[in-house]
């Protein structure tokens, strides 16, 4: 038997030839790979094209996209088409949210470890009006990113924008590089406006800032202090998002203490309120002068009242019919007002000033000075038969003065003359009286102002005549009509 021996193949025959790859081809392949990864992470998602396996971080995700739609329901349950098990799903808490409020998104049914982007955009709910192009909620925008956990669940939080033009917003959870997607609607609370103030304490007339949101776009907003009806203290107009930015307003007139600013939408009827502590007003009054005579004017200025209110002025009373009213300016002040004092007032008096709206009140006192007239005759004395006339000063302006005479002690005064003083309360060489022939010693003249009720007295010395003097008897004096007062 022959033994067959195996011959080893020669070295050249046992080796296979490897194709040679040029450096140029390797370089081109590397560049292509880099471009593919770069496009996959940036450009393709921005175009709405998913590139599975390319990865990417949350920072690489686009902020505005066209989101996918979840698969259509396929199972009939009690006459209602529903999704089968294992389908991605999200829930919102709360589902009815205020503008600027927080929302928690809870998702399930996603791939473990997948990155899920959350988007907010206008809902396709039937009957909802589409937002105008250029509106802040016209297109979906990314609001959050989360990573699905061990069981494909995730939780994400976002804040609802402060301005919305449609009442229902659609929340979409989209897994990156996957067809896993879920949607849910978030309703923006309607008729539940919000109002915020830059300060919570102040007095009527103080300026603070008001911010409002949650109303119908473009509607008129009526602003009230401490009430919700009647004429508004202020009217504003909501912008296209149903909001009003920081707007300076003045604290209105309302009861002192804790109250509320109330904003009511004229179209929607929505209302919002903000608490406010109203401080007390402390008005003050300045008089000039503090002492006057009748027919003279007393002037007064005031401050510390509510802006734009009438101040009711009363004399010696806190209620009843006011004697006048003055209007305050935007600072709650007034000046240059005044009253002419009547003749009937005597002595100490009080003026009471009350704000018609604020009811803030303050009083101040003054004094009515009496008239102190002076008078003399054309001679200090004389014999019976002497004709006497009169000079007077310091009576009330333009008043009538009646002259009475008493020719003996205990005798009753008799009216003998009358005249009228000028605008300065003076008269010269007026009236006329003849000293009777039987008069002895002293004659007393009393000059009485008919408006001022002031009296001046003059003593006339009668010299002894040495015997009887025969003079015609004087007729009783009758006061002319134009000199009665």
PDB file of N, CA, C and O in Angstrom, residues 386-448:
ATOM      1  N   UNK A 386     -78.313 175.962  67.099  1.00  0.00           N
ATOM      2  CA  UNK A 386     -77.177 175.597  66.248  1.00  0.00           C
ATOM      3  C   UNK A 386     -77.580 174.435  65.325  1.00  0.00           C
ATOM      4  O   UNK A 386     -78.174 173.442  65.763  1.00  0.00           O
ATOM      5  N   UNK A 387     -77.241 174.537  64.049  1.00  0.00           N
ATOM      6  CA  UNK A 387     -77.519 173.470  63.070  1.00  0.00           C
ATOM      7  C   UNK A 387     -76.326 172.499  63.061  1.00  0.00           C
ATOM      8  O   UNK A 387     -75.181 172.916  62.864  1.00  0.00           O
ATOM      9  N   UNK A 388     -76.645 171.259  63.282  1.00  0.00           N
ATOM     10  CA  UNK A 388     -75.605 170.232  63.401  1.00  0.00           C
ATOM     11  C   UNK A 388     -75.694 169.270  62.204  1.00  0.00           C
ATOM     12  O   UNK A 388     -76.784 168.869  61.795  1.00  0.00           O
ATOM     13  N   UNK A 389     -74.545 168.920  61.628  1.00  0.00           N
ATOM     14  CA  UNK A 389     -74.475 167.800  60.674  1.00  0.00           C
ATOM     15  C   UNK A 389     -73.346 166.861  61.105  1.00  0.00           C
ATOM     16  O   UNK A 389     -72.633 167.154  62.071  1.00  0.00           O
ATOM     17  N   UNK A 390     -73.173 165.770  60.378  1.00  0.00           N
ATOM     18  CA  UNK A 390     -72.398 164.654  60.929  1.00  0.00           C
ATOM     19  C   UNK A 390     -71.292 164.178  59.971  1.00  0.00           C
ATOM     20  O   UNK A 390     -71.401 164.250  58.756  1.00  0.00           O
ATOM     21  N   UNK A 391     -70.241 163.646  60.613  1.00  0.00           N
ATOM     22  CA  UNK A 391     -69.119 163.020  59.914  1.00  0.00           C
ATOM     23  C   UNK A 391     -68.966 161.605  60.512  1.00  0.00           C
ATOM     24  O   UNK A 391     -69.028 161.447  61.740  1.00  0.00           O
ATOM     25  N   UNK A 392     -68.767 160.602  59.637  1.00  0.00           N
ATOM     26  CA  UNK A 392     -68.716 159.211  60.121  1.00  0.00           C
ATOM     27  C   UNK A 392     -67.648 158.424  59.349  1.00  0.00           C
ATOM     28  O   UNK A 392     -67.380 158.688  58.181  1.00  0.00           O
ATOM     29  N   UNK A 393     -67.073 157.438  60.021  1.00  0.00           N
ATOM     30  CA  UNK A 393     -66.113 156.500  59.396  1.00  0.00           C
ATOM     31  C   UNK A 393     -66.312 155.100  59.986  1.00  0.00           C
ATOM     32  O   UNK A 393     -66.915 154.944  61.056  1.00  0.00           O
ATOM     33  N   UNK A 394     -65.776 154.094  59.254  1.00  0.00           N
ATOM     34  CA  UNK A 394     -65.716 152.699  59.702  1.00  0.00           C
ATOM     35  C   UNK A 394     -67.067 152.015  59.878  1.00  0.00           C
ATOM     36  O   UNK A 394     -67.196 151.041  60.621  1.00  0.00           O
ATOM     37  N   UNK A 395     -68.081 152.535  59.207  1.00  0.00           N
ATOM     38  CA  UNK A 395     -69.321 151.780  59.101  1.00  0.00           C
ATOM     39  C   UNK A 395     -69.154 150.727  57.998  1.00  0.00           C
ATOM     40  O   UNK A 395     -68.155 150.700  57.279  1.00  0.00           O
ATOM     41  N   UNK A 396     -70.152 149.856  57.853  1.00  0.00           N
ATOM     42  CA  UNK A 396     -70.116 148.872  56.771  1.00  0.00           C
ATOM     43  C   UNK A 396     -70.257 149.582  55.429  1.00  0.00           C
ATOM     44  O   UNK A 396     -70.929 150.626  55.336  1.00  0.00           O
ATOM     45  N   UNK A 397     -69.630 149.081  54.413  1.00  0.00           N
ATOM     46  CA  UNK A 397     -69.690 149.752  53.109  1.00  0.00           C
ATOM     47  C   UNK A 397     -71.125 149.948  52.618  1.00  0.00           C
ATOM     48  O   UNK A 397     -71.942 149.027  52.657  1.00  0.00           O
ATOM     49  N   UNK A 398     -71.415 151.184  52.231  1.00  0.00           N
ATOM     50  CA  UNK A 398     -72.679 151.541  51.554  1.00  0.00           C
ATOM     51  C   UNK A 398     -73.933 151.297  52.388  1.00  0.00           C
ATOM     52  O   UNK A 398     -75.036 151.219  51.847  1.00  0.00           O
ATOM     53  N   UNK A 399     -73.796 151.201  53.687  1.00  0.00           N
ATOM     54  CA  UNK A 399     -74.998 150.977  54.486  1.00  0.00           C
ATOM     55  C   UNK A 399     -75.647 152.311  54.869  1.00  0.00           C
ATOM     56  O   UNK A 399     -75.010 153.374  54.864  1.00  0.00           O
ATOM     57  N   UNK A 400     -76.959 152.237  55.216  1.00  0.00           N
ATOM     58  CA  UNK A 400     -77.682 153.418  55.704  1.00  0.00           C
ATOM     59  C   UNK A 400     -77.434 153.581  57.196  1.00  0.00           C
ATOM     60  O   UNK A 400     -77.387 152.598  57.942  1.00  0.00           O
ATOM     61  N   UNK A 401     -77.273 154.846  57.602  1.00  0.00           N
ATOM     62  CA  UNK A 401     -77.035 155.162  59.024  1.00  0.00           C
ATOM     63  C   UNK A 401     -78.181 156.058  59.497  1.00  0.00           C
ATOM     64  O   UNK A 401     -78.471 157.097  58.888  1.00  0.00           O
ATOM     65  N   UNK A 402     -78.846 155.615  60.581  1.00  0.00           N
ATOM     66  CA  UNK A 402     -79.940 156.396  61.167  1.00  0.00           C
ATOM     67  C   UNK A 402     -79.422 157.113  62.408  1.00  0.00           C
ATOM     68  O   UNK A 402     -78.733 156.507  63.234  1.00  0.00           O
ATOM     69  N   UNK A 403     -79.813 158.401  62.539  1.00  0.00           N
ATOM     70  CA  UNK A 403     -79.340 159.241  63.638  1.00  0.00           C
ATOM     71  C   UNK A 403     -80.499 159.493  64.611  1.00  0.00           C
ATOM     72  O   UNK A 403     -81.573 159.975  64.218  1.00  0.00           O
ATOM     73  N   UNK A 404     -80.276 159.145  65.878  1.00  0.00           N
ATOM     74  CA  UNK A 404     -81.257 159.419  66.936  1.00  0.00           C
ATOM     75  C   UNK A 404     -80.625 160.385  67.943  1.00  0.00           C
ATOM     76  O   UNK A 404     -79.399 160.412  68.107  1.00  0.00           O
ATOM     77  N   UNK A 405     -81.489 161.158  68.631  1.00  0.00           N
ATOM     78  CA  UNK A 405     -81.002 162.125  69.612  1.00  0.00           C
ATOM     79  C   UNK A 405     -81.773 161.958  70.919  1.00  0.00           C
ATOM     80  O   UNK A 405     -82.971 161.648  70.927  1.00  0.00           O
ATOM     81  N   UNK A 406     -81.032 162.171  72.005  1.00  0.00           N
ATOM     82  CA  UNK A 406     -81.656 162.186  73.338  1.00  0.00           C
ATOM     83  C   UNK A 406     -81.270 163.519  73.969  1.00  0.00           C
ATOM     84  O   UNK A 406     -80.095 163.791  74.243  1.00  0.00           O
ATOM     85  N   UNK A 407     -82.285 164.397  74.231  1.00  0.00           N
ATOM     86  CA  UNK A 407     -82.021 165.764  74.690  1.00  0.00           C
ATOM     87  C   UNK A 407     -82.023 165.905  76.194  1.00  0.00           C
ATOM     88  O   UNK A 407     -81.672 166.974  76.718  1.00  0.00           O
ATOM     89  N   UNK A 408     -82.420 164.859  76.921  1.00  0.00           N
ATOM     90  CA  UNK A 408     -82.408 164.928  78.392  1.00  0.00           C
ATOM     91  C   UNK A 408     -82.204 163.530  78.943  1.00  0.00           C
ATOM     92  O   UNK A 408     -82.503 162.527  78.286  1.00  0.00           O
ATOM     93  N   UNK A 409     -81.688 163.480  80.157  1.00  0.00           N
ATOM     94  CA  UNK A 409     -81.452 162.184  80.777  1.00  0.00           C
ATOM     95  C   UNK A 409     -82.770 161.457  80.967  1.00  0.00           C
ATOM     96  O   UNK A 409     -83.738 162.037  81.469  1.00  0.00           O
ATOM     97  N   UNK A 410     -82.778 160.161  80.576  1.00  0.00           N
ATOM     98  CA  UNK A 410     -83.985 159.357  80.721  1.00  0.00           C
ATOM     99  C   UNK A 410     -84.959 159.519  79.586  1.00  0.00           C
ATOM    100  O   UNK A 410     -85.955 158.803  79.526  1.00  0.00           O
ATOM    101  N   UNK A 411     -84.706 160.505  78.704  1.00  0.00           N
ATOM    102  CA  UNK A 411     -85.626 160.722  77.595  1.00  0.00           C
ATOM    103  C   UNK A 411     -85.456 159.629  76.542  1.00  0.00           C
ATOM    104  O   UNK A 411     -84.381 159.064  76.374  1.00  0.00           O
ATOM    105  N   UNK A 412     -86.518 159.372  75.814  1.00  0.00           N
ATOM    106  CA  UNK A 412     -86.489 158.370  74.764  1.00  0.00           C
ATOM    107  C   UNK A 412     -85.822 158.942  73.518  1.00  0.00           C
ATOM    108  O   UNK A 412     -86.149 160.058  73.105  1.00  0.00           O
ATOM    109  N   UNK A 413     -84.872 158.212  72.897  1.00  0.00           N
ATOM    110  CA  UNK A 413     -84.226 158.735  71.687  1.00  0.00           C
ATOM    111  C   UNK A 413     -85.242 158.923  70.563  1.00  0.00           C
ATOM    112  O   UNK A 413     -86.188 158.147  70.407  1.00  0.00           O
ATOM    113  N   UNK A 414     -85.061 160.008  69.812  1.00  0.00           N
ATOM    114  CA  UNK A 414     -85.931 160.314  68.684  1.00  0.00           C
ATOM    115  C   UNK A 414     -85.103 160.312  67.393  1.00  0.00           C
ATOM    116  O   UNK A 414     -84.000 160.842  67.352  1.00  0.00           O
ATOM    117  N   UNK A 415     -85.679 159.706  66.335  1.00  0.00           N
ATOM    118  CA  UNK A 415     -85.010 159.665  65.045  1.00  0.00           C
ATOM    119  C   UNK A 415     -85.080 161.051  64.410  1.00  0.00           C
ATOM    120  O   UNK A 415     -86.165 161.622  64.250  1.00  0.00           O
ATOM    121  N   UNK A 416     -83.899 161.579  64.051  1.00  0.00           N
ATOM    122  CA  UNK A 416     -83.868 162.948  63.537  1.00  0.00           C
ATOM    123  C   UNK A 416     -83.190 163.084  62.172  1.00  0.00           C
ATOM    124  O   UNK A 416     -83.324 164.130  61.528  1.00  0.00           O
ATOM    125  N   UNK A 417     -82.475 162.036  61.698  1.00  0.00           N
ATOM    126  CA  UNK A 417     -81.778 162.146  60.403  1.00  0.00           C
ATOM    127  C   UNK A 417     -81.353 160.763  59.921  1.00  0.00           C
ATOM    128  O   UNK A 417     -81.338 159.788  60.689  1.00  0.00           O
ATOM    129  N   UNK A 418     -80.988 160.689  58.634  1.00  0.00           N
ATOM    130  CA  UNK A 418     -80.467 159.437  58.051  1.00  0.00           C
ATOM    131  C   UNK A 418     -79.584 159.797  56.860  1.00  0.00           C
ATOM    132  O   UNK A 418     -79.804 160.810  56.189  1.00  0.00           O
ATOM    133  N   UNK A 419     -78.601 158.985  56.615  1.00  0.00           N
ATOM    134  CA  UNK A 419     -77.712 159.181  55.458  1.00  0.00           C
ATOM    135  C   UNK A 419     -77.073 157.827  55.103  1.00  0.00           C
ATOM    136  O   UNK A 419     -77.186 156.856  55.839  1.00  0.00           O
ATOM    137  N   UNK A 420     -76.393 157.804  53.958  1.00  0.00           N
ATOM    138  CA  UNK A 420     -75.735 156.571  53.521  1.00  0.00           C
ATOM    139  C   UNK A 420     -74.240 156.817  53.393  1.00  0.00           C
ATOM    140  O   UNK A 420     -73.806 157.821  52.810  1.00  0.00           O
ATOM    141  N   UNK A 421     -73.463 155.874  53.939  1.00  0.00           N
ATOM    142  CA  UNK A 421     -72.008 155.990  53.827  1.00  0.00           C
ATOM    143  C   UNK A 421     -71.559 155.448  52.465  1.00  0.00           C
ATOM    144  O   UNK A 421     -72.310 154.762  51.761  1.00  0.00           O
ATOM    145  N   UNK A 422     -70.335 155.732  52.121  1.00  0.00           N
ATOM    146  CA  UNK A 422     -69.804 155.283  50.837  1.00  0.00           C
ATOM    147  C   UNK A 422     -69.217 153.875  50.944  1.00  0.00           C
ATOM    148  O   UNK A 422     -69.386 153.186  51.963  1.00  0.00           O
ATOM    149  N   UNK A 423     -68.523 153.434  49.878  1.00  0.00           N
ATOM    150  CA  UNK A 423     -67.976 152.076  49.836  1.00  0.00           C
ATOM    151  C   UNK A 423     -66.922 151.833  50.900  1.00  0.00           C
ATOM    152  O   UNK A 423     -66.624 150.681  51.226  1.00  0.00           O
ATOM    153  N   UNK A 424     -66.361 152.916  51.454  1.00  0.00           N
ATOM    154  CA  UNK A 424     -65.383 152.765  52.521  1.00  0.00           C
ATOM    155  C   UNK A 424     -66.010 152.903  53.902  1.00  0.00           C
ATOM    156  O   UNK A 424     -65.296 152.919  54.908  1.00  0.00           O
ATOM    157  N   UNK A 425     -67.319 153.033  53.942  1.00  0.00           N
ATOM    158  CA  UNK A 425     -68.010 153.152  55.225  1.00  0.00           C
ATOM    159  C   UNK A 425     -67.920 154.533  55.831  1.00  0.00           C
ATOM    160  O   UNK A 425     -68.059 154.676  57.054  1.00  0.00           O
ATOM    161  N   UNK A 426     -67.689 155.578  55.023  1.00  0.00           N
ATOM    162  CA  UNK A 426     -67.503 156.942  55.532  1.00  0.00           C
ATOM    163  C   UNK A 426     -68.536 157.892  54.943  1.00  0.00           C
ATOM    164  O   UNK A 426     -69.105 157.655  53.872  1.00  0.00           O
ATOM    165  N   UNK A 427     -68.771 159.013  55.665  1.00  0.00           N
ATOM    166  CA  UNK A 427     -69.660 160.083  55.185  1.00  0.00           C
ATOM    167  C   UNK A 427     -69.182 161.397  55.794  1.00  0.00           C
ATOM    168  O   UNK A 427     -68.633 161.425  56.902  1.00  0.00           O
ATOM    169  N   UNK A 428     -69.422 162.492  55.074  1.00  0.00           N
ATOM    170  CA  UNK A 428     -68.956 163.815  55.529  1.00  0.00           C
ATOM    171  C   UNK A 428     -70.064 164.855  55.345  1.00  0.00           C
ATOM    172  O   UNK A 428     -70.657 164.934  54.263  1.00  0.00           O
ATOM    173  N   UNK A 429     -70.294 165.625  56.447  1.00  0.00           N
ATOM    174  CA  UNK A 429     -71.275 166.721  56.442  1.00  0.00           C
ATOM    175  C   UNK A 429     -72.625 166.252  55.923  1.00  0.00           C
ATOM    176  O   UNK A 429     -73.215 166.835  55.016  1.00  0.00           O
ATOM    177  N   UNK A 430     -73.142 165.210  56.513  1.00  0.00           N
ATOM    178  CA  UNK A 430     -74.417 164.649  56.087  1.00  0.00           C
ATOM    179  C   UNK A 430     -75.427 164.791  57.227  1.00  0.00           C
ATOM    180  O   UNK A 430     -75.073 164.955  58.390  1.00  0.00           O
ATOM    181  N   UNK A 431     -76.695 164.703  56.870  1.00  0.00           N
ATOM    182  CA  UNK A 431     -77.750 164.854  57.861  1.00  0.00           C
ATOM    183  C   UNK A 431     -77.822 166.299  58.387  1.00  0.00           C
ATOM    184  O   UNK A 431     -76.900 167.095  58.180  1.00  0.00           O
ATOM    185  N   UNK A 432     -78.890 166.602  59.064  1.00  0.00           N
ATOM    186  CA  UNK A 432     -79.032 167.966  59.613  1.00  0.00           C
ATOM    187  C   UNK A 432     -80.003 167.935  60.788  1.00  0.00           C
ATOM    188  O   UNK A 432     -81.041 167.317  60.742  1.00  0.00           O
ATOM    189  N   UNK A 433     -79.590 168.645  61.868  1.00  0.00           N
ATOM    190  CA  UNK A 433     -80.428 168.712  63.052  1.00  0.00           C
ATOM    191  C   UNK A 433     -80.175 170.056  63.739  1.00  0.00           C
ATOM    192  O   UNK A 433     -79.029 170.488  63.878  1.00  0.00           O
ATOM    193  N   UNK A 434     -81.270 170.693  64.192  1.00  0.00           N
ATOM    194  CA  UNK A 434     -81.165 171.978  64.881  1.00  0.00           C
ATOM    195  C   UNK A 434     -81.380 171.772  66.377  1.00  0.00           C
ATOM    196  O   UNK A 434     -82.362 171.161  66.796  1.00  0.00           O
ATOM    197  N   UNK A 435     -80.452 172.284  67.183  1.00  0.00           N
ATOM    198  CA  UNK A 435     -80.552 172.138  68.642  1.00  0.00           C
ATOM    199  C   UNK A 435     -81.777 172.927  69.124  1.00  0.00           C
ATOM    200  O   UNK A 435     -81.893 174.133  68.886  1.00  0.00           O
ATOM    201  N   UNK A 436     -82.724 172.225  69.784  1.00  0.00           N
ATOM    202  CA  UNK A 436     -83.946 172.913  70.243  1.00  0.00           C
ATOM    203  C   UNK A 436     -83.634 174.039  71.255  1.00  0.00           C
ATOM    204  O   UNK A 436     -82.611 174.008  71.945  1.00  0.00           O
ATOM    205  N   UNK A 437     -84.562 175.001  71.358  1.00  0.00           N
ATOM    206  CA  UNK A 437     -84.360 176.149  72.247  1.00  0.00           C
ATOM    207  C   UNK A 437     -84.434 175.799  73.712  1.00  0.00           C
ATOM    208  O   UNK A 437     -83.884 176.506  74.556  1.00  0.00           O
ATOM    209  N   UNK A 438     -85.132 174.744  74.072  1.00  0.00           N
ATOM    210  CA  UNK A 438     -85.270 174.388  75.483  1.00  0.00           C
ATOM    211  C   UNK A 438     -84.255 173.335  75.919  1.00  0.00           C
ATOM    212  O   UNK A 438     -84.391 172.746  76.988  1.00  0.00           O
ATOM    213  N   UNK A 439     -83.240 173.113  75.105  1.00  0.00           N
ATOM    214  CA  UNK A 439     -82.245 172.087  75.442  1.00  0.00           C
ATOM    215  C   UNK A 439     -81.230 172.660  76.406  1.00  0.00           C
ATOM    216  O   UNK A 439     -80.777 173.789  76.250  1.00  0.00           O
ATOM    217  N   UNK A 440     -80.856 171.887  77.398  1.00  0.00           N
ATOM    218  CA  UNK A 440     -79.857 172.310  78.360  1.00  0.00           C
ATOM    219  C   UNK A 440     -78.759 171.253  78.480  1.00  0.00           C
ATOM    220  O   UNK A 440     -78.984 170.075  78.265  1.00  0.00           O
ATOM    221  N   UNK A 441     -77.608 171.691  78.831  1.00  0.00           N
ATOM    222  CA  UNK A 441     -76.467 170.828  79.139  1.00  0.00           C
ATOM    223  C   UNK A 441     -75.963 170.074  77.903  1.00  0.00           C
ATOM    224  O   UNK A 441     -75.284 170.673  77.059  1.00  0.00           O
ATOM    225  N   UNK A 442     -76.324 168.800  77.755  1.00  0.00           N
ATOM    226  CA  UNK A 442     -75.692 167.951  76.719  1.00  0.00           C
ATOM    227  C   UNK A 442     -76.761 167.227  75.903  1.00  0.00           C
ATOM    228  O   UNK A 442     -77.752 166.729  76.450  1.00  0.00           O
ATOM    229  N   UNK A 443     -76.509 167.168  74.587  1.00  0.00           N
ATOM    230  CA  UNK A 443     -77.337 166.372  73.665  1.00  0.00           C
ATOM    231  C   UNK A 443     -76.500 165.157  73.227  1.00  0.00           C
ATOM    232  O   UNK A 443     -75.334 165.307  72.859  1.00  0.00           O
ATOM    233  N   UNK A 444     -77.114 163.954  73.235  1.00  0.00           N
ATOM    234  CA  UNK A 444     -76.423 162.715  72.855  1.00  0.00           C
ATOM    235  C   UNK A 444     -76.986 162.218  71.517  1.00  0.00           C
ATOM    236  O   UNK A 444     -78.195 161.975  71.396  1.00  0.00           O
ATOM    237  N   UNK A 445     -76.092 162.099  70.548  1.00  0.00           N
ATOM    238  CA  UNK A 445     -76.469 161.562  69.225  1.00  0.00           C
ATOM    239  C   UNK A 445     -75.994 160.104  69.118  1.00  0.00           C
ATOM    240  O   UNK A 445     -74.860 159.787  69.483  1.00  0.00           O
ATOM    241  N   UNK A 446     -76.850 159.261  68.596  1.00  0.00           N
ATOM    242  CA  UNK A 446     -76.501 157.865  68.327  1.00  0.00           C
ATOM    243  C   UNK A 446     -76.666 157.591  66.829  1.00  0.00           C
ATOM    244  O   UNK A 446     -77.753 157.758  66.277  1.00  0.00           O
ATOM    245  N   UNK A 447     -75.564 157.208  66.183  1.00  0.00           N
ATOM    246  CA  UNK A 447     -75.569 156.895  64.756  1.00  0.00           C
ATOM    247  C   UNK A 447     -75.508 155.374  64.605  1.00  0.00           C
ATOM    248  O   UNK A 447     -74.514 154.734  64.986  1.00  0.00           O
ATOM    249  N   UNK A 448     -76.583 154.776  64.082  1.00  0.00           N
ATOM    250  CA  UNK A 448     -76.734 153.322  64.051  1.00  0.00           C
ATOM    251  C   UNK A 448     -76.723 152.802  62.615  1.00  0.00           C
ATOM    252  O   UNK A 448     -77.568 153.168  61.795  1.00  0.00           O
TER     253      UNK A 448
END
